Amino acid sequence: MDCRPIGIFDSGLGGLTTVRELQRLLPSEQIVYFGDTGRVPYGTRSRETIRKYARQDIRFLLSHQVKMIIIACNTVAAALAGDTDFLPVPFAEALTPAVHAAVRATRNGIIGLIGTKATVQSGAYERTLQELDPSLQILPAACPLFVPLVENGYTSPDNPVTRLVAEEYLAEIRARNADTLILGCTHYPIIQPLLQSLMGSHVTLIDSGQEAARSARDRLFQLKLQAPPGSAGGCRYFVSDSASEFQESAEAILGHPISGTARQIDIEEFPDRV
């Protein structure tokens, strides 16, 4: 048993989909969340810059004596693939669990993948999928506008701007009859109702934020690091831009108030080394 908090970070709001699921699965856990809202999106940055940001984010979480880190950003998971030995605590990430869930879900072997430009260009999802099953047909599509749309509140299934963008991004995946779609960015589950309506009810959508939380739960129990049953869970939120703007959007995603628990910090105070 371990009462220390779990650290979660993302480029902005997307990692809240992991927080939401983790709070449902492990209500006794304390969480420290960092959203790098001042530098979002990560998906348009170079691999070197993404890795620098990730190291700073991790350094901040480690300053809170976390027992585990969840990389709730697929762009970072792809940029750090195979290079996580520097982490001094156990970690979970969004990419690998989403891949395993997609392989379990597909019936016709055609899997669509949507993610940031950096995630798709890294090829990390395709490599991991094909390692599990070389016969899979993978249909990747970069969706660079989704993160800014989500961060700016364009999340309603009826929003004509987001719908038009989504129709264009998903056109080839729909035309080629994918029966499974990986939401390869934790921002994307926030617009899942819209994506599901466009793909159709017969297509299984894989929520990478949800899968990251489930993977973290399993890892915690495996290592016997879970908080004692009945402990008072909770979450503290930190951002690199306006805390008040973050709070409003976060409450809509989480489905409950977070008044007084969000604070802005200067992420540049934390060195890009761990």
PDB file of C-alpha atoms in Angstrom:
ATOM      1  CA  MET A   1       0.000   0.000   0.000  1.00  0.00           C
ATOM      2  CA  ASP A   2       1.251   3.489  -0.865  1.00  0.00           C
ATOM      3  CA  CYS A   3      -0.449   6.833  -0.135  1.00  0.00           C
ATOM      4  CA  ARG A   4       1.740   8.895  -2.469  1.00  0.00           C
ATOM      5  CA  PRO A   5      -0.064  10.471  -5.450  1.00  0.00           C
ATOM      6  CA  ILE A   6      -0.155   9.359  -9.068  1.00  0.00           C
ATOM      7  CA  GLY A   7       1.236  11.913 -11.538  1.00  0.00           C
ATOM      8  CA  ILE A   8      -0.470  12.453 -14.895  1.00  0.00           C
ATOM      9  CA  PHE A   9       0.563  14.872 -17.631  1.00  0.00           C
ATOM     10  CA  ASP A  10      -0.631  15.935 -21.059  1.00  0.00           C
ATOM     11  CA  SER A  11      -0.201  18.874 -23.402  1.00  0.00           C
ATOM     12  CA  GLY A  12      -3.516  20.325 -22.233  1.00  0.00           C
ATOM     13  CA  LEU A  13      -7.041  19.101 -21.517  1.00  0.00           C
ATOM     14  CA  GLY A  14      -6.768  15.669 -23.136  1.00  0.00           C
ATOM     15  CA  GLY A  15      -5.253  13.894 -20.159  1.00  0.00           C
ATOM     16  CA  LEU A  16      -8.404  14.662 -18.196  1.00  0.00           C
ATOM     17  CA  THR A  17      -9.999  11.714 -19.996  1.00  0.00           C
ATOM     18  CA  THR A  18      -7.435   9.561 -18.181  1.00  0.00           C
ATOM     19  CA  VAL A  19      -8.090  11.358 -14.882  1.00  0.00           C
ATOM     20  CA  ARG A  20     -11.835  10.791 -15.302  1.00  0.00           C
ATOM     21  CA  GLU A  21     -11.423   7.069 -15.825  1.00  0.00           C
ATOM     22  CA  LEU A  22      -8.786   6.691 -13.093  1.00  0.00           C
ATOM     23  CA  GLN A  23     -11.052   8.391 -10.563  1.00  0.00           C
ATOM     24  CA  ARG A  24     -13.805   5.938 -11.504  1.00  0.00           C
ATOM     25  CA  LEU A  25     -11.510   2.914 -11.212  1.00  0.00           C
ATOM     26  CA  LEU A  26      -9.478   4.014  -8.175  1.00  0.00           C
ATOM     27  CA  PRO A  27     -11.476   6.531  -6.118  1.00  0.00           C
ATOM     28  CA  SER A  28      -9.055   6.240  -3.175  1.00  0.00           C
ATOM     29  CA  GLU A  29      -6.062   7.544  -5.138  1.00  0.00           C
ATOM     30  CA  GLN A  30      -4.608  11.030  -4.920  1.00  0.00           C
ATOM     31  CA  ILE A  31      -3.686  12.477  -8.335  1.00  0.00           C
ATOM     32  CA  VAL A  32      -1.456  15.341  -9.416  1.00  0.00           C
ATOM     33  CA  TYR A  33      -2.342  16.476 -12.938  1.00  0.00           C
ATOM     34  CA  PHE A  34      -0.273  18.786 -15.135  1.00  0.00           C
ATOM     35  CA  GLY A  35      -1.675  20.187 -18.364  1.00  0.00           C
ATOM     36  CA  ASP A  36       0.860  22.142 -20.409  1.00  0.00           C
ATOM     37  CA  THR A  37      -1.777  24.557 -21.661  1.00  0.00           C
ATOM     38  CA  GLY A  38       0.748  27.295 -22.361  1.00  0.00           C
ATOM     39  CA  ARG A  39       2.541  25.157 -24.981  1.00  0.00           C
ATOM     40  CA  VAL A  40      -0.325  23.105 -26.425  1.00  0.00           C
ATOM     41  CA  PRO A  41      -0.379  21.487 -28.976  1.00  0.00           C
ATOM     42  CA  TYR A  42       2.599  19.152 -28.805  1.00  0.00           C
ATOM     43  CA  GLY A  43       1.636  17.353 -32.004  1.00  0.00           C
ATOM     44  CA  THR A  44       3.013  20.049 -34.315  1.00  0.00           C
ATOM     45  CA  ARG A  45       6.430  20.163 -32.606  1.00  0.00           C
ATOM     46  CA  SER A  46       9.676  18.431 -33.497  1.00  0.00           C
ATOM     47  CA  ARG A  47      10.579  15.188 -31.728  1.00  0.00           C
ATOM     48  CA  GLU A  48      13.413  16.974 -29.920  1.00  0.00           C
ATOM     49  CA  THR A  49      11.066  19.675 -28.592  1.00  0.00           C
ATOM     50  CA  ILE A  50       8.431  17.130 -27.547  1.00  0.00           C
ATOM     51  CA  ARG A  51      11.039  15.182 -25.601  1.00  0.00           C
ATOM     52  CA  LYS A  52      12.264  18.384 -23.916  1.00  0.00           C
ATOM     53  CA  TYR A  53       8.727  19.316 -22.867  1.00  0.00           C
ATOM     54  CA  ALA A  54       8.090  15.793 -21.601  1.00  0.00           C
ATOM     55  CA  ARG A  55      11.202  15.829 -19.416  1.00  0.00           C
ATOM     56  CA  GLN A  56      10.163  19.166 -17.901  1.00  0.00           C
ATOM     57  CA  ASP A  57       6.629  17.861 -17.264  1.00  0.00           C
ATOM     58  CA  ILE A  58       8.003  14.733 -15.617  1.00  0.00           C
ATOM     59  CA  ARG A  59      10.417  16.770 -13.518  1.00  0.00           C
ATOM     60  CA  PHE A  60       7.497  18.834 -12.221  1.00  0.00           C
ATOM     61  CA  LEU A  61       5.499  15.734 -11.278  1.00  0.00           C
ATOM     62  CA  LEU A  62       8.494  14.194  -9.528  1.00  0.00           C
ATOM     63  CA  SER A  63       8.716  17.326  -7.362  1.00  0.00           C
ATOM     64  CA  HIS A  64       5.397  16.143  -5.872  1.00  0.00           C
ATOM     65  CA  GLN A  65       6.874  12.759  -4.864  1.00  0.00           C
ATOM     66  CA  VAL A  66       4.581  10.775  -7.136  1.00  0.00           C
ATOM     67  CA  LYS A  67       4.678   6.970  -7.000  1.00  0.00           C
ATOM     68  CA  MET A  68       3.787   6.504 -10.670  1.00  0.00           C
ATOM     69  CA  ILE A  69       3.630   8.661 -13.800  1.00  0.00           C
ATOM     70  CA  ILE A  70       0.998   8.289 -16.494  1.00  0.00           C
ATOM     71  CA  ILE A  71       2.032   9.722 -19.862  1.00  0.00           C
ATOM     72  CA  ALA A  72      -1.474  10.686 -20.958  1.00  0.00           C
ATOM     73  CA  CYS A  73      -0.220  12.127 -24.226  1.00  0.00           C
ATOM     74  CA  ASN A  74       0.130   9.857 -27.237  1.00  0.00           C
ATOM     75  CA  THR A  75       2.485  12.337 -28.909  1.00  0.00           C
ATOM     76  CA  VAL A  76       4.900  12.053 -25.979  1.00  0.00           C
ATOM     77  CA  ALA A  77       4.476   8.265 -25.762  1.00  0.00           C
ATOM     78  CA  ALA A  78       5.418   8.011 -29.441  1.00  0.00           C
ATOM     79  CA  ALA A  79       8.391  10.368 -29.052  1.00  0.00           C
ATOM     80  CA  LEU A  80       9.704   8.440 -26.031  1.00  0.00           C
ATOM     81  CA  ALA A  81       9.026   4.952 -27.426  1.00  0.00           C
ATOM     82  CA  GLY A  82      11.836   2.633 -26.309  1.00  0.00           C
ATOM     83  CA  ASP A  83      13.538   5.397 -24.336  1.00  0.00           C
ATOM     84  CA  THR A  84      11.956   5.526 -20.884  1.00  0.00           C
ATOM     85  CA  ASP A  85      14.805   4.079 -18.807  1.00  0.00           C
ATOM     86  CA  PHE A  86      15.438   7.534 -17.327  1.00  0.00           C
ATOM     87  CA  LEU A  87      12.132   7.441 -15.420  1.00  0.00           C
ATOM     88  CA  PRO A  88      12.848   6.790 -11.703  1.00  0.00           C
ATOM     89  CA  VAL A  89       9.293   5.601 -10.939  1.00  0.00           C
ATOM     90  CA  PRO A  90       6.939   3.119 -12.631  1.00  0.00           C
ATOM     91  CA  PHE A  91       4.982   4.539 -15.544  1.00  0.00           C
ATOM     92  CA  ALA A  92       2.023   3.852 -17.789  1.00  0.00           C
ATOM     93  CA  GLU A  93       1.233   5.393 -21.156  1.00  0.00           C
ATOM     94  CA  ALA A  94      -1.641   5.635 -23.603  1.00  0.00           C
ATOM     95  CA  LEU A  95      -0.253   4.120 -26.807  1.00  0.00           C
ATOM     96  CA  THR A  96       0.457   0.472 -26.005  1.00  0.00           C
ATOM     97  CA  PRO A  97      -2.792  -0.253 -24.095  1.00  0.00           C
ATOM     98  CA  ALA A  98      -4.811   1.302 -26.935  1.00  0.00           C
ATOM     99  CA  VAL A  99      -3.063  -0.953 -29.454  1.00  0.00           C
ATOM    100  CA  HIS A 100      -3.862  -4.090 -27.449  1.00  0.00           C
ATOM    101  CA  ALA A 101      -7.500  -3.015 -27.086  1.00  0.00           C
ATOM    102  CA  ALA A 102      -7.786  -2.428 -30.842  1.00  0.00           C
ATOM    103  CA  VAL A 103      -6.359  -5.851 -31.694  1.00  0.00           C
ATOM    104  CA  ARG A 104      -8.874  -7.468 -29.343  1.00  0.00           C
ATOM    105  CA  ALA A 105     -11.740  -5.465 -30.826  1.00  0.00           C
ATOM    106  CA  THR A 106     -11.231  -5.756 -34.585  1.00  0.00           C
ATOM    107  CA  ARG A 107     -13.217  -8.354 -36.503  1.00  0.00           C
ATOM    108  CA  ASN A 108     -12.076  -7.685 -40.070  1.00  0.00           C
ATOM    109  CA  GLY A 109      -8.459  -6.685 -39.333  1.00  0.00           C
ATOM    110  CA  ILE A 110      -8.885  -3.124 -40.656  1.00  0.00           C
ATOM    111  CA  ILE A 111      -7.975  -0.572 -37.986  1.00  0.00           C
ATOM    112  CA  GLY A 112      -8.183   3.168 -38.396  1.00  0.00           C
ATOM    113  CA  LEU A 113      -5.816   5.392 -36.428  1.00  0.00           C
ATOM    114  CA  ILE A 114      -6.242   9.112 -35.833  1.00  0.00           C
ATOM    115  CA  GLY A 115      -3.650  11.166 -33.991  1.00  0.00           C
ATOM    116  CA  THR A 116      -1.542  14.292 -34.066  1.00  0.00           C
ATOM    117  CA  LYS A 117       0.861  14.859 -36.925  1.00  0.00           C
ATOM    118  CA  ALA A 118       3.834  13.938 -34.725  1.00  0.00           C
ATOM    119  CA  THR A 119       2.190  10.723 -33.492  1.00  0.00           C
ATOM    120  CA  VAL A 120       1.217   9.530 -36.968  1.00  0.00           C
ATOM    121  CA  GLN A 121       4.560  10.443 -38.529  1.00  0.00           C
ATOM    122  CA  SER A 122       6.456   8.593 -35.786  1.00  0.00           C
ATOM    123  CA  GLY A 123       4.992   5.283 -36.982  1.00  0.00           C
ATOM    124  CA  ALA A 124       4.906   4.065 -33.370  1.00  0.00           C
ATOM    125  CA  TYR A 125       1.313   2.887 -33.520  1.00  0.00           C
ATOM    126  CA  GLU A 126       1.801   1.019 -36.789  1.00  0.00           C
ATOM    127  CA  ARG A 127       4.947  -0.711 -35.562  1.00  0.00           C
ATOM    128  CA  THR A 128       3.309  -1.810 -32.320  1.00  0.00           C
ATOM    129  CA  LEU A 129       0.175  -3.046 -34.099  1.00  0.00           C
ATOM    130  CA  GLN A 130       2.130  -5.028 -36.676  1.00  0.00           C
ATOM    131  CA  GLU A 131       4.340  -6.576 -34.013  1.00  0.00           C
ATOM    132  CA  LEU A 132       1.168  -8.034 -32.517  1.00  0.00           C
ATOM    133  CA  ASP A 133      -0.420  -9.034 -35.840  1.00  0.00           C
ATOM    134  CA  PRO A 134       1.407  -8.485 -39.166  1.00  0.00           C
ATOM    135  CA  SER A 135      -1.795  -9.202 -41.103  1.00  0.00           C
ATOM    136  CA  LEU A 136      -3.551  -6.077 -39.859  1.00  0.00           C
ATOM    137  CA  GLN A 137      -4.426  -3.321 -42.316  1.00  0.00           C
ATOM    138  CA  ILE A 138      -3.761   0.038 -40.636  1.00  0.00           C
ATOM    139  CA  LEU A 139      -5.239   3.293 -41.893  1.00  0.00           C
ATOM    140  CA  PRO A 140      -3.516   6.285 -40.248  1.00  0.00           C
ATOM    141  CA  ALA A 141      -4.770   9.860 -40.495  1.00  0.00           C
ATOM    142  CA  ALA A 142      -3.197  12.940 -38.945  1.00  0.00           C
ATOM    143  CA  CYS A 143      -5.798  15.275 -37.445  1.00  0.00           C
ATOM    144  CA  PRO A 144      -3.909  18.461 -36.527  1.00  0.00           C
ATOM    145  CA  LEU A 145      -6.993  20.625 -35.975  1.00  0.00           C
ATOM    146  CA  PHE A 146      -8.712  18.404 -33.392  1.00  0.00           C
ATOM    147  CA  VAL A 147      -6.559  19.463 -30.419  1.00  0.00           C
ATOM    148  CA  PRO A 148      -7.012  23.234 -30.995  1.00  0.00           C
ATOM    149  CA  LEU A 149     -10.750  22.699 -31.520  1.00  0.00           C
ATOM    150  CA  VAL A 150     -11.053  20.785 -28.243  1.00  0.00           C
ATOM    151  CA  GLU A 151      -8.885  23.255 -26.331  1.00  0.00           C
ATOM    152  CA  ASN A 152     -11.117  26.084 -27.561  1.00  0.00           C
ATOM    153  CA  GLY A 153     -14.374  24.369 -26.624  1.00  0.00           C
ATOM    154  CA  TYR A 154     -15.582  23.253 -30.076  1.00  0.00           C
ATOM    155  CA  THR A 155     -16.669  19.892 -28.691  1.00  0.00           C
ATOM    156  CA  SER A 156     -20.425  19.637 -29.282  1.00  0.00           C
ATOM    157  CA  PRO A 157     -21.526  16.812 -31.620  1.00  0.00           C
ATOM    158  CA  ASP A 158     -23.603  19.442 -33.417  1.00  0.00           C
ATOM    159  CA  ASN A 159     -20.801  21.936 -33.931  1.00  0.00           C
ATOM    160  CA  PRO A 160     -20.658  22.469 -37.713  1.00  0.00           C
ATOM    161  CA  VAL A 161     -16.964  23.432 -37.744  1.00  0.00           C
ATOM    162  CA  THR A 162     -15.759  20.350 -35.867  1.00  0.00           C
ATOM    163  CA  ARG A 163     -18.112  18.093 -37.840  1.00  0.00           C
ATOM    164  CA  LEU A 164     -16.827  19.410 -41.177  1.00  0.00           C
ATOM    165  CA  VAL A 165     -13.203  18.899 -40.121  1.00  0.00           C
ATOM    166  CA  ALA A 166     -13.945  15.402 -38.796  1.00  0.00           C
ATOM    167  CA  GLU A 167     -15.733  14.377 -41.989  1.00  0.00           C
ATOM    168  CA  GLU A 168     -12.640  15.270 -44.007  1.00  0.00           C
ATOM    169  CA  TYR A 169     -10.204  13.521 -41.664  1.00  0.00           C
ATOM    170  CA  LEU A 170     -12.261  10.327 -41.459  1.00  0.00           C
ATOM    171  CA  ALA A 171     -13.253  10.073 -45.134  1.00  0.00           C
ATOM    172  CA  GLU A 172     -10.697   7.462 -46.219  1.00  0.00           C
ATOM    173  CA  ILE A 173     -10.973   5.412 -43.029  1.00  0.00           C
ATOM    174  CA  ARG A 174     -14.752   5.215 -43.496  1.00  0.00           C
ATOM    175  CA  ALA A 175     -14.441   4.422 -47.216  1.00  0.00           C
ATOM    176  CA  ARG A 176     -12.082   1.511 -46.539  1.00  0.00           C
ATOM    177  CA  ASN A 177     -14.423  -0.107 -44.000  1.00  0.00           C
ATOM    178  CA  ALA A 178     -12.371   0.008 -40.821  1.00  0.00           C
ATOM    179  CA  ASP A 179     -14.309  -1.692 -38.035  1.00  0.00           C
ATOM    180  CA  THR A 180     -12.111  -0.257 -35.268  1.00  0.00           C
ATOM    181  CA  LEU A 181     -10.821   3.276 -34.774  1.00  0.00           C
ATOM    182  CA  ILE A 182      -8.049   4.155 -32.341  1.00  0.00           C
ATOM    183  CA  LEU A 183      -8.443   7.630 -30.869  1.00  0.00           C
ATOM    184  CA  GLY A 184      -4.679   8.074 -30.724  1.00  0.00           C
ATOM    185  CA  CYS A 185      -4.758  11.289 -28.737  1.00  0.00           C
ATOM    186  CA  THR A 186      -6.342  11.714 -25.314  1.00  0.00           C
ATOM    187  CA  HIS A 187      -8.049  14.900 -26.518  1.00  0.00           C
ATOM    188  CA  TYR A 188     -10.127  12.947 -29.037  1.00  0.00           C
ATOM    189  CA  PRO A 189     -12.415  11.090 -26.583  1.00  0.00           C
ATOM    190  CA  ILE A 190     -13.791  14.524 -25.681  1.00  0.00           C
ATOM    191  CA  ILE A 191     -15.409  14.586 -29.139  1.00  0.00           C
ATOM    192  CA  GLN A 192     -16.158  10.854 -29.178  1.00  0.00           C
ATOM    193  CA  PRO A 193     -19.946  11.278 -29.683  1.00  0.00           C
ATOM    194  CA  LEU A 194     -19.276  13.171 -32.914  1.00  0.00           C
ATOM    195  CA  LEU A 195     -16.681  10.657 -34.104  1.00  0.00           C
ATOM    196  CA  GLN A 196     -18.982   7.728 -33.304  1.00  0.00           C
ATOM    197  CA  SER A 197     -21.879   9.296 -35.205  1.00  0.00           C
ATOM    198  CA  LEU A 198     -19.686   9.710 -38.284  1.00  0.00           C
ATOM    199  CA  MET A 199     -18.120   6.246 -38.115  1.00  0.00           C
ATOM    200  CA  GLY A 200     -21.362   4.431 -37.299  1.00  0.00           C
ATOM    201  CA  SER A 201     -22.418   2.275 -34.378  1.00  0.00           C
ATOM    202  CA  HIS A 202     -20.814  -0.827 -35.940  1.00  0.00           C
ATOM    203  CA  VAL A 203     -17.318   0.664 -35.510  1.00  0.00           C
ATOM    204  CA  THR A 204     -15.549   0.243 -32.166  1.00  0.00           C
ATOM    205  CA  LEU A 205     -13.797   3.383 -30.940  1.00  0.00           C
ATOM    206  CA  ILE A 206     -10.757   2.833 -28.718  1.00  0.00           C
ATOM    207  CA  ASP A 207     -10.404   5.546 -26.070  1.00  0.00           C
ATOM    208  CA  SER A 208      -6.647   5.838 -25.434  1.00  0.00           C
ATOM    209  CA  GLY A 209      -7.192   7.889 -22.270  1.00  0.00           C
ATOM    210  CA  GLN A 210      -9.421   5.214 -20.810  1.00  0.00           C
ATOM    211  CA  GLU A 211      -7.003   2.458 -21.778  1.00  0.00           C
ATOM    212  CA  ALA A 212      -4.106   4.346 -20.141  1.00  0.00           C
ATOM    213  CA  ALA A 213      -6.043   4.508 -16.872  1.00  0.00           C
ATOM    214  CA  ARG A 214      -6.830   0.797 -16.972  1.00  0.00           C
ATOM    215  CA  SER A 215      -3.182  -0.028 -17.657  1.00  0.00           C
ATOM    216  CA  ALA A 216      -2.090   2.156 -14.735  1.00  0.00           C
ATOM    217  CA  ARG A 217      -4.553   0.432 -12.424  1.00  0.00           C
ATOM    218  CA  ASP A 218      -3.215  -2.980 -13.372  1.00  0.00           C
ATOM    219  CA  ARG A 219       0.376  -1.825 -12.897  1.00  0.00           C
ATOM    220  CA  LEU A 220      -0.389  -0.335  -9.484  1.00  0.00           C
ATOM    221  CA  PHE A 221      -1.905  -3.564  -8.240  1.00  0.00           C
ATOM    222  CA  GLN A 222       0.891  -5.632  -9.735  1.00  0.00           C
ATOM    223  CA  LEU A 223       3.455  -3.552  -7.820  1.00  0.00           C
ATOM    224  CA  LYS A 224       1.253  -3.291  -4.705  1.00  0.00           C
ATOM    225  CA  LEU A 225       1.382   0.500  -4.863  1.00  0.00           C
ATOM    226  CA  GLN A 226      -2.348   1.169  -4.529  1.00  0.00           C
ATOM    227  CA  ALA A 227      -3.658   3.449  -1.793  1.00  0.00           C
ATOM    228  CA  PRO A 228      -5.298   1.766   1.222  1.00  0.00           C
ATOM    229  CA  PRO A 229      -9.016   1.103   0.652  1.00  0.00           C
ATOM    230  CA  GLY A 230     -11.158   3.901   2.016  1.00  0.00           C
ATOM    231  CA  SER A 231      -8.465   6.562   1.613  1.00  0.00           C
ATOM    232  CA  ALA A 232      -9.687   9.998   0.622  1.00  0.00           C
ATOM    233  CA  GLY A 233      -8.973  10.357  -3.076  1.00  0.00           C
ATOM    234  CA  GLY A 234      -8.707  13.623  -4.924  1.00  0.00           C
ATOM    235  CA  CYS A 235      -6.876  15.535  -7.624  1.00  0.00           C
ATOM    236  CA  ARG A 236      -4.789  18.682  -7.732  1.00  0.00           C
ATOM    237  CA  TYR A 237      -4.541  20.376 -11.113  1.00  0.00           C
ATOM    238  CA  PHE A 238      -1.625  22.422 -12.417  1.00  0.00           C
ATOM    239  CA  VAL A 239      -1.355  24.221 -15.747  1.00  0.00           C
ATOM    240  CA  SER A 240       1.176  26.419 -17.513  1.00  0.00           C
ATOM    241  CA  ASP A 241      -1.418  29.006 -18.590  1.00  0.00           C
ATOM    242  CA  SER A 242      -4.629  30.449 -17.121  1.00  0.00           C
ATOM    243  CA  ALA A 243      -5.987  28.282 -14.300  1.00  0.00           C
ATOM    244  CA  SER A 244      -9.459  29.864 -14.476  1.00  0.00           C
ATOM    245  CA  GLU A 245      -9.898  29.078 -18.180  1.00  0.00           C
ATOM    246  CA  PHE A 246      -8.682  25.535 -17.597  1.00  0.00           C
ATOM    247  CA  GLN A 247     -11.078  25.056 -14.696  1.00  0.00           C
ATOM    248  CA  GLU A 248     -14.163  25.837 -16.742  1.00  0.00           C
ATOM    249  CA  SER A 249     -13.260  23.376 -19.499  1.00  0.00           C
ATOM    250  CA  ALA A 250     -12.036  20.737 -17.037  1.00  0.00           C
ATOM    251  CA  GLU A 251     -15.316  20.716 -15.119  1.00  0.00           C
ATOM    252  CA  ALA A 252     -17.226  20.060 -18.340  1.00  0.00           C
ATOM    253  CA  ILE A 253     -14.973  17.091 -19.171  1.00  0.00           C
ATOM    254  CA  LEU A 254     -14.800  15.619 -15.669  1.00  0.00           C
ATOM    255  CA  GLY A 255     -18.470  16.140 -14.854  1.00  0.00           C
ATOM    256  CA  HIS A 256     -17.827  17.629 -11.423  1.00  0.00           C
ATOM    257  CA  PRO A 257     -16.500  20.922  -9.976  1.00  0.00           C
ATOM    258  CA  ILE A 258     -12.799  21.421  -9.303  1.00  0.00           C
ATOM    259  CA  SER A 259     -13.079  24.854  -7.716  1.00  0.00           C
ATOM    260  CA  GLY A 260      -9.915  25.910  -5.934  1.00  0.00           C
ATOM    261  CA  THR A 261      -7.835  22.934  -7.028  1.00  0.00           C
ATOM    262  CA  ALA A 262      -6.249  24.357 -10.212  1.00  0.00           C
ATOM    263  CA  ARG A 263      -3.089  26.469 -10.124  1.00  0.00           C
ATOM    264  CA  GLN A 264      -0.831  27.994 -12.749  1.00  0.00           C
ATOM    265  CA  ILE A 265       2.894  27.233 -12.537  1.00  0.00           C
ATOM    266  CA  ASP A 266       5.972  28.248 -14.523  1.00  0.00           C
ATOM    267  CA  ILE A 267       7.066  25.007 -16.199  1.00  0.00           C
ATOM    268  CA  GLU A 268      10.306  26.660 -17.369  1.00  0.00           C
ATOM    269  CA  GLU A 269      11.486  26.552 -13.758  1.00  0.00           C
ATOM    270  CA  PHE A 270      11.856  22.789 -14.113  1.00  0.00           C
ATOM    271  CA  PRO A 271      14.950  21.577 -16.000  1.00  0.00           C
ATOM    272  CA  ASP A 272      14.583  19.307 -19.017  1.00  0.00           C
ATOM    273  CA  ARG A 273      16.487  16.470 -17.398  1.00  0.00           C
ATOM    274  CA  VAL A 274      15.360  13.754 -14.991  1.00  0.00           C
TER     275      VAL A 274
END
